[in-house]
Amino acid sequence: LVGSEMCIRDSSIPMRIAIVNNHISYALGGSEIQSDIIARGLMKRGHDIAYIAPGGKNTEYDMPYEVIVCRRGGIGDAIVKYSPDIVYWRFYLSRFRETFKKVRNNNIPLIYVICNRDILYPWKMDCRIKNPAVRVLKMIRDRWQYGAVRHADMIMSINRDLLKNVKGIFVPLAMQAHYKAFRWDRPYCIWVSNLRKTKRPD
């Protein structure tokens, strides 16, 4: 991982690193692409990588790194069984508090990645949920999960603006080194994201 304020370089001592997120093979999105790039990059540097994939299918994963499938409620057990030197958490708030407690009890440091503005607010309403009762219950549950974030060993963000009110480290987005040159003489706008209401395409 290379950023303007932090750099994990090639090391003569390989590390065991657990990455927690949905996997690109069944949930194609920005964070999944990023996590896959990071896992592959760290593997090339000689580190041992386990990609913890909550809710994934028990199937063969044609990846250079190990993919460990588990239930959402079994993330902590999967991490502890793998026994990593460090955990890179990119799984938002889902089951975070209970997982973090188990990881902390086993003296495993954890990096929490802030990837969007919503995580900065203790209370937030998920407008995608139509049922008002379910929406309120999710808001309460997310607030409970949110309380554990500040205890993470390190907070990292892919967006420097998200760190204005949070003490953390900025690491730019990982991306593939291969790209095609592009030129367009008229003014234009590029939207690099899923077209979801929560992504604020407007």
C-alpha positions as a Markdown table, in Angstrom:
| # | Residue | x | y | z |
|---|---|---|---|---|
| 1 | Leu | 0.0 | 0.0 | 0.0 |
| 2 | Val | 1.6 | 3.2 | -1.0 |
| 3 | Gly | 0.2 | 6.6 | 0.0 |
| 4 | Ser | 1.4 | 10.1 | 0.6 |
| 5 | Glu | 1.6 | 9.6 | 4.4 |
| 6 | Met | 2.1 | 5.9 | 4.8 |
| 7 | Cys | 4.0 | 3.2 | 3.0 |
| 8 | Ile | 4.2 | -0.5 | 3.6 |
| 9 | Arg | 7.2 | -1.6 | 1.6 |
| 10 | Asp | 8.6 | -5.0 | 0.6 |
| 11 | Ser | 9.7 | -6.7 | 3.8 |
| 12 | Ser | 12.2 | -9.5 | 4.3 |
| 13 | Ile | 9.7 | -10.7 | 7.0 |
| 14 | Pro | 6.4 | -11.8 | 5.3 |
| 15 | Met | 3.2 | -10.9 | 7.2 |
| 16 | Arg | 0.0 | -12.8 | 7.5 |
| 17 | Ile | -2.7 | -10.3 | 6.5 |
| 18 | Ala | -6.5 | -10.8 | 6.6 |
| 19 | Ile | -8.6 | -8.7 | 4.3 |
| 20 | Val | -12.4 | -8.6 | 5.2 |
| 21 | Asn | -14.9 | -7.6 | 2.5 |
| 22 | Asn | -17.3 | -9.0 | 0.0 |
| 23 | His | -15.4 | -10.7 | -2.8 |
| 24 | Ile | -15.2 | -9.5 | -6.4 |
| 25 | Ser | -16.4 | -12.9 | -7.6 |
| 26 | Tyr | -19.9 | -12.4 | -6.2 |
| 27 | Ala | -20.2 | -8.7 | -5.4 |
| 28 | Leu | -18.7 | -6.5 | -8.1 |
| 29 | Gly | -18.1 | -3.1 | -6.7 |
| 30 | Gly | -15.5 | -0.5 | -6.1 |
| 31 | Ser | -14.4 | -1.7 | -2.7 |
| 32 | Glu | -14.2 | -5.3 | -3.9 |
| 33 | Ile | -12.1 | -4.3 | -6.8 |
| 34 | Gln | -9.8 | -2.3 | -4.5 |
| 35 | Ser | -9.5 | -5.2 | -2.0 |
| 36 | Asp | -8.6 | -7.6 | -4.8 |
| 37 | Ile | -5.9 | -5.3 | -6.1 |
| 38 | Ile | -4.5 | -4.8 | -2.7 |
| 39 | Ala | -4.5 | -8.6 | -2.0 |
| 40 | Arg | -2.7 | -9.4 | -5.2 |
| 41 | Gly | -0.2 | -6.6 | -4.7 |
| 42 | Leu | 0.7 | -7.8 | -1.2 |
| 43 | Met | 0.9 | -11.4 | -2.4 |
| 44 | Lys | 3.5 | -10.3 | -5.0 |
| 45 | Arg | 5.5 | -8.7 | -2.2 |
| 46 | Gly | 5.7 | -12.0 | -0.5 |
| 47 | His | 3.0 | -11.7 | 2.2 |
| 48 | Asp | 0.5 | -14.4 | 3.1 |
| 49 | Ile | -3.0 | -13.2 | 2.3 |
| 50 | Ala | -6.4 | -14.5 | 3.5 |
| 51 | Tyr | -9.4 | -12.8 | 2.0 |
| 52 | Ile | -12.3 | -13.3 | 4.5 |
| 53 | Ala | -15.5 | -13.3 | 2.3 |
| 54 | Pro | -18.7 | -13.1 | 4.4 |
| 55 | Gly | -21.7 | -14.5 | 2.6 |
| 56 | Gly | -19.6 | -15.9 | -0.2 |
| 57 | Lys | -20.4 | -19.3 | -1.8 |
| 58 | Asn | -18.4 | -22.4 | -0.9 |
| 59 | Thr | -16.8 | -22.9 | -4.2 |
| 60 | Glu | -13.4 | -22.9 | -5.9 |
| 61 | Tyr | -11.9 | -19.4 | -6.1 |
| 62 | Asp | -9.3 | -19.1 | -8.8 |
| 63 | Met | -7.3 | -16.5 | -7.0 |
| 64 | Pro | -3.6 | -16.2 | -6.2 |
| 65 | Tyr | -4.5 | -15.7 | -2.5 |
| 66 | Glu | -6.7 | -17.8 | -0.1 |
| 67 | Val | -10.4 | -17.0 | 0.0 |
| 68 | Ile | -12.1 | -18.0 | 3.3 |
| 69 | Val | -15.9 | -18.0 | 3.1 |
| 70 | Cys | -17.9 | -17.5 | 6.3 |
| 71 | Arg | -21.2 | -16.4 | 7.6 |
| 72 | Arg | -21.5 | -12.7 | 8.6 |
| 73 | Gly | -21.7 | -13.9 | 12.2 |
| 74 | Gly | -18.6 | -16.0 | 11.8 |
| 75 | Ile | -16.1 | -13.3 | 10.6 |
| 76 | Gly | -14.3 | -13.2 | 14.0 |
| 77 | Asp | -13.9 | -16.9 | 14.2 |
| 78 | Ala | -12.6 | -17.0 | 10.6 |
| 79 | Ile | -10.0 | -14.3 | 11.4 |
| 80 | Val | -8.9 | -15.9 | 14.7 |
| 81 | Lys | -8.6 | -19.3 | 13.0 |
| 82 | Tyr | -6.3 | -17.8 | 10.3 |
| 83 | Ser | -4.3 | -16.0 | 13.0 |
| 84 | Pro | -3.1 | -13.0 | 11.0 |
| 85 | Asp | -0.6 | -10.4 | 12.0 |
| 86 | Ile | -3.1 | -7.7 | 11.1 |
| 87 | Val | -6.6 | -7.2 | 9.7 |
| 88 | Tyr | -7.6 | -4.8 | 6.9 |
| 89 | Trp | -11.4 | -4.2 | 7.4 |
| 90 | Arg | -13.3 | -2.9 | 4.4 |
| 91 | Phe | -16.7 | -4.4 | 5.3 |
| 92 | Tyr | -18.3 | -1.1 | 6.5 |
| 93 | Leu | -20.2 | -1.7 | 9.8 |
| 94 | Ser | -21.7 | -5.1 | 9.3 |
| 95 | Arg | -21.0 | -7.2 | 12.4 |
| 96 | Phe | -18.0 | -5.0 | 13.2 |
| 97 | Arg | -18.4 | -4.6 | 17.0 |
| 98 | Glu | -18.7 | -8.3 | 17.8 |
| 99 | Thr | -15.9 | -9.1 | 15.3 |
| 100 | Phe | -13.6 | -6.4 | 16.7 |
| 101 | Lys | -14.1 | -7.7 | 20.3 |
| 102 | Lys | -13.0 | -11.2 | 19.3 |
| 103 | Val | -10.1 | -9.9 | 17.3 |
| 104 | Arg | -9.0 | -7.6 | 20.2 |
| 105 | Asn | -9.3 | -10.4 | 22.7 |
| 106 | Asn | -6.8 | -12.3 | 20.5 |
| 107 | Asn | -4.4 | -9.4 | 20.3 |
| 108 | Ile | -4.7 | -8.9 | 16.6 |
| 109 | Pro | -4.4 | -5.3 | 15.4 |
| 110 | Leu | -7.1 | -4.0 | 13.0 |
| 111 | Ile | -7.2 | -1.3 | 10.4 |
| 112 | Tyr | -10.6 | 0.2 | 9.7 |
| 113 | Val | -11.1 | 1.8 | 6.3 |
| 114 | Ile | -13.4 | 4.8 | 6.0 |
| 115 | Cys | -14.6 | 4.8 | 2.4 |
| 116 | Asn | -17.6 | 7.1 | 2.4 |
| 117 | Arg | -19.0 | 10.1 | 4.2 |
| 118 | Asp | -21.8 | 8.2 | 5.9 |
| 119 | Ile | -19.5 | 6.4 | 8.4 |
| 120 | Leu | -18.6 | 9.8 | 9.9 |
| 121 | Tyr | -22.1 | 10.3 | 11.3 |
| 122 | Pro | -23.1 | 8.2 | 14.4 |
| 123 | Trp | -26.8 | 8.4 | 13.4 |
| 124 | Lys | -27.8 | 7.9 | 9.8 |
| 125 | Met | -31.0 | 6.7 | 8.0 |
| 126 | Asp | -30.7 | 4.2 | 5.2 |
| 127 | Cys | -33.2 | 5.6 | 2.7 |
| 128 | Arg | -33.0 | 2.5 | 0.5 |
| 129 | Ile | -35.1 | 0.7 | 3.1 |
| 130 | Lys | -38.8 | 1.3 | 2.4 |
| 131 | Asn | -40.2 | -0.2 | 5.6 |
| 132 | Pro | -40.0 | 2.6 | 8.3 |
| 133 | Ala | -39.8 | 0.1 | 11.2 |
| 134 | Val | -36.9 | -1.8 | 9.6 |
| 135 | Arg | -35.2 | 1.5 | 8.7 |
| 136 | Val | -35.2 | 2.6 | 12.3 |
| 137 | Leu | -34.0 | -0.8 | 13.6 |
| 138 | Lys | -31.1 | -0.6 | 11.1 |
| 139 | Met | -30.3 | 2.9 | 12.2 |
| 140 | Ile | -30.1 | 1.7 | 15.9 |
| 141 | Arg | -28.1 | -1.3 | 14.9 |
| 142 | Asp | -25.6 | 0.7 | 12.9 |
| 143 | Arg | -25.2 | 3.2 | 15.7 |
| 144 | Trp | -24.3 | 0.3 | 18.0 |
| 145 | Gln | -21.7 | -1.0 | 15.5 |
| 146 | Tyr | -20.4 | 2.5 | 15.0 |
| 147 | Gly | -19.4 | 2.8 | 18.6 |
| 148 | Ala | -16.6 | 0.3 | 18.1 |
| 149 | Val | -14.9 | 2.1 | 15.2 |
| 150 | Arg | -13.0 | 4.6 | 17.3 |
| 151 | His | -11.3 | 1.7 | 19.1 |
| 152 | Ala | -9.7 | 0.4 | 15.9 |
| 153 | Asp | -5.9 | 0.3 | 16.1 |
| 154 | Met | -5.7 | 2.5 | 13.0 |
| 155 | Ile | -8.3 | 4.4 | 10.9 |
| 156 | Met | -7.4 | 4.7 | 7.2 |
| 157 | Ser | -9.3 | 6.6 | 4.4 |
| 158 | Ile | -9.1 | 6.5 | 0.6 |
| 159 | Asn | -10.3 | 10.1 | 0.6 |
| 160 | Arg | -8.4 | 12.9 | 2.4 |
| 161 | Asp | -11.5 | 15.0 | 2.9 |
| 162 | Leu | -13.0 | 12.3 | 5.1 |
| 163 | Leu | -10.2 | 12.7 | 7.7 |
| 164 | Lys | -11.0 | 16.3 | 8.6 |
| 165 | Asn | -12.8 | 15.4 | 11.8 |
| 166 | Val | -11.2 | 11.9 | 12.2 |
| 167 | Lys | -7.6 | 11.1 | 13.2 |
| 168 | Gly | -6.5 | 8.7 | 10.6 |
| 169 | Ile | -4.1 | 8.0 | 7.7 |
| 170 | Phe | -4.7 | 8.9 | 4.1 |
| 171 | Val | -3.9 | 6.2 | 1.5 |
| 172 | Pro | -5.0 | 6.9 | -2.1 |
| 173 | Leu | -7.1 | 4.5 | -4.0 |
| 174 | Ala | -5.3 | 1.5 | -5.4 |
| 175 | Met | -5.6 | 1.0 | -9.2 |
| 176 | Gln | -4.3 | -1.0 | -12.0 |
| 177 | Ala | -1.1 | 0.3 | -13.6 |
| 178 | His | -2.4 | -0.5 | -17.1 |
| 179 | Tyr | -4.6 | 2.1 | -18.7 |
| 180 | Lys | -5.5 | 3.6 | -22.1 |
| 181 | Ala | -4.7 | 7.2 | -22.9 |
| 182 | Phe | -7.9 | 9.3 | -23.5 |
| 183 | Arg | -8.5 | 12.6 | -25.0 |
| 184 | Trp | -11.8 | 14.5 | -25.5 |
| 185 | Asp | -11.6 | 18.2 | -26.6 |
| 186 | Arg | -15.1 | 19.2 | -25.3 |
| 187 | Pro | -15.9 | 19.7 | -21.6 |
| 188 | Tyr | -17.2 | 16.4 | -20.1 |
| 189 | Cys | -18.0 | 14.7 | -16.8 |
| 190 | Ile | -16.8 | 11.3 | -15.8 |
| 191 | Trp | -18.7 | 9.3 | -13.2 |
| 192 | Val | -16.6 | 6.5 | -11.7 |
| 193 | Ser | -19.0 | 4.6 | -9.5 |
| 194 | Asn | -22.2 | 2.6 | -9.4 |
| 195 | Leu | -25.3 | 4.7 | -10.2 |
| 196 | Arg | -27.0 | 4.5 | -6.8 |
| 197 | Lys | -28.9 | 7.2 | -4.9 |
| 198 | Thr | -26.5 | 6.9 | -1.9 |
| 199 | Lys | -23.6 | 7.7 | -4.3 |
| 200 | Arg | -25.2 | 11.1 | -5.0 |
| 201 | Pro | -24.9 | 11.0 | -8.8 |
| 202 | Asp | -26.9 | 14.2 | -8.9 |
